[in-house]
Coordinates of C-alpha atoms and ligand atoms in Angstrom, one line a residue:
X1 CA 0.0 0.0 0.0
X2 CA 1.0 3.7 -0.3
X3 CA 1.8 5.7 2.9
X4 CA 3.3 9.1 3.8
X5 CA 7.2 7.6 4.7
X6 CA 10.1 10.2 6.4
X7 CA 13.3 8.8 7.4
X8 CA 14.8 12.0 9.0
X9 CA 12.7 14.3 11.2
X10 CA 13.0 17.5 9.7
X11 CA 11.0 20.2 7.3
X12 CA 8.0 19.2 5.5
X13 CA 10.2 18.3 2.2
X14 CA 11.3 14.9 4.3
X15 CA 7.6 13.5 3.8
X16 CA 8.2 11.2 1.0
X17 CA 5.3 8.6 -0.6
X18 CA 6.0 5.6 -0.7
X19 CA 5.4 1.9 -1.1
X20 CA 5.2 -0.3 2.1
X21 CA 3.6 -3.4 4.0
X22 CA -0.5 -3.3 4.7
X23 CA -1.1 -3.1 8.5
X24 CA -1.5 -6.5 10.0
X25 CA -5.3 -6.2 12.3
X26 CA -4.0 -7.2 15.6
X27 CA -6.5 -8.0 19.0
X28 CA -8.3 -5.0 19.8
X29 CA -8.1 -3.1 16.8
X30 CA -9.5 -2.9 13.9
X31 CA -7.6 -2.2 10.2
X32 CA -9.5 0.6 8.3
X33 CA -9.6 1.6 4.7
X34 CA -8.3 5.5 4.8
X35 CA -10.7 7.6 2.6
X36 CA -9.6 11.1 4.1
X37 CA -6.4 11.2 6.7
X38 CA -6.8 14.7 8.8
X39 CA -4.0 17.1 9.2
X40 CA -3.2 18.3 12.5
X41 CA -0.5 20.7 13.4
X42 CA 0.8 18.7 15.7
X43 CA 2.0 16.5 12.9
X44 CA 4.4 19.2 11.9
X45 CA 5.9 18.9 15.3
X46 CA 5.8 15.4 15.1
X47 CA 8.1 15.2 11.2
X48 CA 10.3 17.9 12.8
X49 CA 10.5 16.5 16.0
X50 CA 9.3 18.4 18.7
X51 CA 6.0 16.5 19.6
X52 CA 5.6 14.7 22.7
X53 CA 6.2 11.5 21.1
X54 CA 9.2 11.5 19.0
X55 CA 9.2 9.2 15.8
X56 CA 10.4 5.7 15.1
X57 CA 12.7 5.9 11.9
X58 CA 11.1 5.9 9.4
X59 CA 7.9 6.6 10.6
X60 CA 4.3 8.1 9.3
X61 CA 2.5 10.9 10.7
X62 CA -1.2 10.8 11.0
X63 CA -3.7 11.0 14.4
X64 CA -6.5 10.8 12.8
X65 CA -8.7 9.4 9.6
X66 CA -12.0 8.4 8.4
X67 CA -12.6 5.6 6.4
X68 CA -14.4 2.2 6.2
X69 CA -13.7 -0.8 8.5
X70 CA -11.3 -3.8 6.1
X71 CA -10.6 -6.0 9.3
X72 CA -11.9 -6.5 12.9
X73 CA -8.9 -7.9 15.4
X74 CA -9.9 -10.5 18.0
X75 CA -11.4 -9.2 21.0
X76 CA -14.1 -6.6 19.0
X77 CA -17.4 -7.4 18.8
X78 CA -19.3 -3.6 18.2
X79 CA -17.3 -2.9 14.8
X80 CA -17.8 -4.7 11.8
X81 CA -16.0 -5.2 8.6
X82 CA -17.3 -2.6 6.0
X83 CA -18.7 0.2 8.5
X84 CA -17.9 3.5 8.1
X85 CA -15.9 5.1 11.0
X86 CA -13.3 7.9 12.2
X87 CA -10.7 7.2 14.3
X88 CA -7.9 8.5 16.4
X89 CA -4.7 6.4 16.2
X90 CA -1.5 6.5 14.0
X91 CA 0.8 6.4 11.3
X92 CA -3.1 7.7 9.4
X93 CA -1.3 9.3 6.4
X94 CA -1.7 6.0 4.4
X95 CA -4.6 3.8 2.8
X96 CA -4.8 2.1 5.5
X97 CA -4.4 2.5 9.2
X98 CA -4.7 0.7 12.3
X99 CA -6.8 2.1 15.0
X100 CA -7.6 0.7 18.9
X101 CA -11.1 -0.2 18.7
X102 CA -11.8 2.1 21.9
X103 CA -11.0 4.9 19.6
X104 CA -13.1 4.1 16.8
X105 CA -16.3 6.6 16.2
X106 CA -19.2 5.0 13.9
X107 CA -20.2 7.9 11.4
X108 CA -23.3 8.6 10.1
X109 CA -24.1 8.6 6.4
X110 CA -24.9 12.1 6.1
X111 CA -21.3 12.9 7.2
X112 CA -18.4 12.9 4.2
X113 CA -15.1 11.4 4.7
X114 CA -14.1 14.5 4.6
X115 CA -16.0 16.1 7.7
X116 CA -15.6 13.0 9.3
X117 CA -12.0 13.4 9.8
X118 CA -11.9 16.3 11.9
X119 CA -14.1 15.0 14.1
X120 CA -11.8 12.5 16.3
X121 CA -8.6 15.1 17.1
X122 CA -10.3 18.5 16.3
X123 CA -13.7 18.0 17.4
X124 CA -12.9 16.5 20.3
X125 CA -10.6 18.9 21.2
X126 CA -12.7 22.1 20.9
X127 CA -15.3 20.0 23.5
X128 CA -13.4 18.4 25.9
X129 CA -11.5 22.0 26.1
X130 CA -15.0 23.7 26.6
X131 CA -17.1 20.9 28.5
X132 CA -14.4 18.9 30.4
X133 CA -11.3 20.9 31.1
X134 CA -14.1 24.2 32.2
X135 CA -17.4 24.4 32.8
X136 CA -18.6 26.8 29.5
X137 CA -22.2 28.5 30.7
X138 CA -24.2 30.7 29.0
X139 CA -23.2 34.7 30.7
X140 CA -19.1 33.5 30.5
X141 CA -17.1 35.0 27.9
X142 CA -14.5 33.0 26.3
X143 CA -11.5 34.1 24.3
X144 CA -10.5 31.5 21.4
X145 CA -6.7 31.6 19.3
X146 CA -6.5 31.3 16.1
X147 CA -10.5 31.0 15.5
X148 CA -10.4 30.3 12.2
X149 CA -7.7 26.8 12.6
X150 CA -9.0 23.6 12.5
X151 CA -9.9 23.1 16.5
X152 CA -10.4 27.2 16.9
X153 CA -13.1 27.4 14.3
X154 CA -15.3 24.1 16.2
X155 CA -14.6 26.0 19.1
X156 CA -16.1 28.8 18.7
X157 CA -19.2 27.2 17.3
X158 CA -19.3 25.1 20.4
X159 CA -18.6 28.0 23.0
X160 CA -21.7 29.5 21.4
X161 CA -23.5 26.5 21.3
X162 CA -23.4 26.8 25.5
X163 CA -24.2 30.1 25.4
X164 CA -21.2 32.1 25.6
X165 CA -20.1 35.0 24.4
X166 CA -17.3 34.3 21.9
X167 CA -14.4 37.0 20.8
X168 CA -11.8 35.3 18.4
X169 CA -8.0 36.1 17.5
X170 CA -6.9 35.6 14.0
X171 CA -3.9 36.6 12.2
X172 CA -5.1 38.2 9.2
X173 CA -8.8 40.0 8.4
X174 CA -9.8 37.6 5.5
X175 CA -9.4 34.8 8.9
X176 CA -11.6 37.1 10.8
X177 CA -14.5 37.4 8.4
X178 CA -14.3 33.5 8.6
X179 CA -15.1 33.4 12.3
X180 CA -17.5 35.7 12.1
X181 CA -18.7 34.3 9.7
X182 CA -19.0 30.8 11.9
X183 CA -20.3 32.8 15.1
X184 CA -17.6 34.5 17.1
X185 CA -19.4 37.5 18.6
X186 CA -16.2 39.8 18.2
X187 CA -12.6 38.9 16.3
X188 CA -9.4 40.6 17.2
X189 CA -6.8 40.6 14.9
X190 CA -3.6 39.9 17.3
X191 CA -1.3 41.0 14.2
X192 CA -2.1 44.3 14.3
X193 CA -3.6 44.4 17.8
X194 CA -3.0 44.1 21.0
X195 CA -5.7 41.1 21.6
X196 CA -5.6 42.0 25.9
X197 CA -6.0 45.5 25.2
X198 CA -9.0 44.7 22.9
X199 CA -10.3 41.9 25.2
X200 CA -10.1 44.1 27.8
X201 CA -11.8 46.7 26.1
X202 CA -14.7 44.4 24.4
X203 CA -15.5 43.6 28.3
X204 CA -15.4 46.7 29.4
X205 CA -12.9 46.1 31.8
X206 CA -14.1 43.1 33.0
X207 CA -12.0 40.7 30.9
X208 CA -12.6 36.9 29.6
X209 CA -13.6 34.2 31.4
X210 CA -11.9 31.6 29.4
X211 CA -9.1 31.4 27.6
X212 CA -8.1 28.9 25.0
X213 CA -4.3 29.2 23.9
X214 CA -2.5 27.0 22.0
X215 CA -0.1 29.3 20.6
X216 CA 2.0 29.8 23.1
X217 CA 4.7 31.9 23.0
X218 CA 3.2 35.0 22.0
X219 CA -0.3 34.7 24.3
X220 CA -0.2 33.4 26.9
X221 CA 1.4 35.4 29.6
X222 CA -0.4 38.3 27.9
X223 CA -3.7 36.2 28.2
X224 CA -3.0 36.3 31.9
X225 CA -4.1 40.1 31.9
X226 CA -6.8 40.0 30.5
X227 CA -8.8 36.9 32.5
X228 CA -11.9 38.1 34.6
X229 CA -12.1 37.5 38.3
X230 CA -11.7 33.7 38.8
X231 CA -10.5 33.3 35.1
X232 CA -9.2 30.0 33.2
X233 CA -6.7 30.2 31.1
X234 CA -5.7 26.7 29.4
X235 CA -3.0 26.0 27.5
X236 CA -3.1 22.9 24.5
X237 CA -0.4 23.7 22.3
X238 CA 2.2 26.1 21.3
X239 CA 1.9 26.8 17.2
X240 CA 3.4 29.7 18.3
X241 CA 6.4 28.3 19.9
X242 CA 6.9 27.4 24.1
X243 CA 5.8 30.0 26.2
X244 CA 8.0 31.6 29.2
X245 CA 7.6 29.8 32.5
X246 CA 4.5 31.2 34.2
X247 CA 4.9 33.1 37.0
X248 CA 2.3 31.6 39.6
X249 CA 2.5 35.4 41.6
X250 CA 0.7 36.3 38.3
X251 CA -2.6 34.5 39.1
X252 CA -2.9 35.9 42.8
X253 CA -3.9 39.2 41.0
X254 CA -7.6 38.3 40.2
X255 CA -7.7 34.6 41.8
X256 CA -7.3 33.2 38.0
X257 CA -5.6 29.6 36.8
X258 CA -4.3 28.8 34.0
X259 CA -4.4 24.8 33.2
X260 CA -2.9 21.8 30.3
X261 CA -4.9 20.2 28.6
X262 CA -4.2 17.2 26.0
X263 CA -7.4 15.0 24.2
X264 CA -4.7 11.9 25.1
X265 CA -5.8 12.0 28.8
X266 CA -9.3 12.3 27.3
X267 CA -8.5 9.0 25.2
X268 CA -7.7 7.2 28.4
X269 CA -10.8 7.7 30.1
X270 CA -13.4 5.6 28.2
X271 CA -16.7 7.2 29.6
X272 CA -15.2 10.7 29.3
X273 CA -14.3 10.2 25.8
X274 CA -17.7 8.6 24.9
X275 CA -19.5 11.5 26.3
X276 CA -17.7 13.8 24.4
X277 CA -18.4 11.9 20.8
X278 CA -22.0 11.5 22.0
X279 CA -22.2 15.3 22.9
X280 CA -20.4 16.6 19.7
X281 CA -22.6 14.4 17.8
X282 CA -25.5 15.8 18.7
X283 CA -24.5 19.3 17.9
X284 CA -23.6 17.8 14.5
X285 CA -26.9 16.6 14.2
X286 CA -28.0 20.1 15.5
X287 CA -26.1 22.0 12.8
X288 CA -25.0 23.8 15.6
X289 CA -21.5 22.6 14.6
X290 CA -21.0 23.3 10.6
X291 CA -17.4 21.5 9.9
X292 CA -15.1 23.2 7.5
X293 CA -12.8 21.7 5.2
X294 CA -10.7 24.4 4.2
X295 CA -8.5 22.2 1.6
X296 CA -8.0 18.6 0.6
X297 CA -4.8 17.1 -0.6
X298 CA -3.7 14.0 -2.6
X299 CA -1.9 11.3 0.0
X300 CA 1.1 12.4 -2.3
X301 CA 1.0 16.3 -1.5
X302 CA 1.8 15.6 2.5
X303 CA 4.4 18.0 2.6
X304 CA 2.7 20.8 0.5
X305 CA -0.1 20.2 3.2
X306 CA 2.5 20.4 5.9
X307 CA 3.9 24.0 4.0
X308 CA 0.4 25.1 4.0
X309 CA -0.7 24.9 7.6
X310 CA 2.9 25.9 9.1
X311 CA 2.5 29.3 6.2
X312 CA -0.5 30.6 8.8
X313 CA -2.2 30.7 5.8
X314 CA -5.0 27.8 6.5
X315 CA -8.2 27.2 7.6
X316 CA -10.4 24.9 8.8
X317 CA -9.5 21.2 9.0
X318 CA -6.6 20.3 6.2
X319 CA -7.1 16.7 4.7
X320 CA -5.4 14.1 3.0
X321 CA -7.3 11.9 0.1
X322 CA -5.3 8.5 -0.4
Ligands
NAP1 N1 -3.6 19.4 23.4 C1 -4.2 18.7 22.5 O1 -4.7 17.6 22.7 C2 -4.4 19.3 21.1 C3 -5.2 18.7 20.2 C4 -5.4 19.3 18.9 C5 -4.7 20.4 18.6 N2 -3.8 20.9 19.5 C6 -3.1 22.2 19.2 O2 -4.0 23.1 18.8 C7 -3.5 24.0 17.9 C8 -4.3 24.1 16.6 O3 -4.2 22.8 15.9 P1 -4.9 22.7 14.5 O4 -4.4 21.3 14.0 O5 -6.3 22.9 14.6 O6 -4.1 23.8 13.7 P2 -4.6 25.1 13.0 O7 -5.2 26.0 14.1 O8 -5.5 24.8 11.9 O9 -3.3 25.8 12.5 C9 -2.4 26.4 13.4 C10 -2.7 27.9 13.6 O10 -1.9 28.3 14.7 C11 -1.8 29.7 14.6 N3 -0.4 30.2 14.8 C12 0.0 31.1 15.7 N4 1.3 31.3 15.7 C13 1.8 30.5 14.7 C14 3.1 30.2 14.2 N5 4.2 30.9 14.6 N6 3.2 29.4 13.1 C15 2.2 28.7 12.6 N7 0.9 28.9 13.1 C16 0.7 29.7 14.1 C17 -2.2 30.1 13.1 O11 -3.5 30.8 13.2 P3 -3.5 32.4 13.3 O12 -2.6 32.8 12.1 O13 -4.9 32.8 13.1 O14 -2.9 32.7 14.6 C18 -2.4 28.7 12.5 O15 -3.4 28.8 11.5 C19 -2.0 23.5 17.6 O16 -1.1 24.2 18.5 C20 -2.1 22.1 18.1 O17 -0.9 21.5 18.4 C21 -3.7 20.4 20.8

């Protein structure tokens, strides 16, 4: 079969396609037929190897996929061969994957490949960010980076789904039409401004409730002033590079916290992950979350896919068609 192949962690010109062995099902998994592979960003941290796991040479990036069900592994009696599923696992950038059976999502019909594939990492994500790490309520107002990426764009549809008010940060004004555009109440460009100042401002004074950072670097002590009274501030990832260490003297000022969050803690919990595809379902079903593909690339193109979400310049989830 064809797969995504890089023998040296490095930029996204080390992501080669090439010819290799078909997964072997093994018990309690299940082998499924890749139709679309979802990008995450942490796959670029994961080629050039920075990611919390580091990569077995040669390796294949890939969390994520949707696709339809080839074998079942001993041990799995709910999925059957031929069903159409999403998944979190790895080595996804290939036709087909392996995937633990306790992280295998059914799909419904009326969901594409496509869509599908953002649901496991991105999805996910955005809730368990929203509904398990805080407690989003309608009256809280909640700050989300880069609202127009993959999991900022689900979260903001989701914060407004539980009644929050919603103020995204974007990068560029063609980003911040497109979270508008998919709810958020107010965007702040944090190129041009500075997105405390604003957030401060937008509150009149008052400042967010939440915060959801995963760029790092560049926000996150400055989120700090700019949390409400009791604020929550949690950090998922650092597009943006590794922030400073926090000061913990910071958060005495209005009582605030700031927390980590990562969906592999989610993965671990069975009945926490099942609510949270149950939940995220429904606002599917709801059309209270609309899922954007913002480009589609042959299996082949992996590294132009990799160029295009490290540019800044995409949005929405980023697939892979094998
Ligand atoms: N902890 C977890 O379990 C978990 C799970 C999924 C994702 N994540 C993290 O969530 C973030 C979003 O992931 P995603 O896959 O949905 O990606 P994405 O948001 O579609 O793309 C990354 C975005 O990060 C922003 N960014 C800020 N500074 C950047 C920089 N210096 N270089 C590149 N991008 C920069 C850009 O948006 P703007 O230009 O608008 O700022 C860019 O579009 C990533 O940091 C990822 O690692 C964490």
């Amino acid at each position: 079969m064809k797969a995504v192949v890089f023998d040296k962690v490095g930029g996204p010109e080390v992501l080669k396609i090439a010819e290799v062995a078909k997964p072997e099902v093994k018990p309690g998994t299940v082998l499924i037929k890749v139709r679309a592979a979802g990008i995450n960003f942490a796959d670029t941290l994961f080629r050039n190897g920075q990611y919390v796991m580091q990569p077995q040479l040669p390796d294949t990036p890939g969390l994520e996929a949707a696709g339809e069900i080839d074998a079942v592994g001993a041990g799995v009696t709910n999925l059957k061969v031929g069903q159409r599923v999403a998944a979190l696992g790895s080595k996804m950038y290939a036709e087909f994957a392996i995937a633990p059976a306790v992280q295998v999502i059914p799909i419904p019909d009326s969901l594409s490949f496509e869509n599908a594939a953002a649901v496991p990492v991105q999805v996910l994500t955005a809730w368990h960010l929203l509904h398990t790490a805080h407690h989003t309520a309608p009256g809280q107002t909640v700050l989300v980076h880069s609202a127009a990426g993959g999991v900022g764009i689900v979260a903001v549809q989701i914060a407004k789904a539980a009644g929050a008010r919603v103020i995204g940060t974007v990068s560029s004004d063609s980003k911040a039409a497109l979270a508008e555009e998919y709810g958020a109440d107010d965007v702040i460009n944090y190129a041009t401004k500075d997105f405390a100042v604003e957030a401060n401002r937008i509150t009149g004074g008052r400042g967010v409730d939440l915060i959801l950072d995963a760029v790092g670097a560049t926000t996150l002590d400055k989120g700090i002033s700019c949390l409400a009274p009791f604020g929550h501030l949690i950090s998922y990832g650092r597009a943006g590079g590794p922030p400073e260490p926090l000061n913990l003297l910071r958060l005495f000022e209005k009582s605030t916290k700031v927390s980590g969050f990562t969906l592999y803690t989610v993965a671990a919990v069975p009945d926490v992950m099942r609510r949270g595809i149950e939940e995220s379902f429904k606002l599917i079903a709801a059309s209270k979350i609309r899922l954007l593909v913002g480009k589609s690339f042959p299996l082949a193109q992996a590294a132009e896919a990799h160029k295009f979400i490290e540019s800044r310049q995409s949005t929405g989830k980023l697939v892979l068609i094998p």
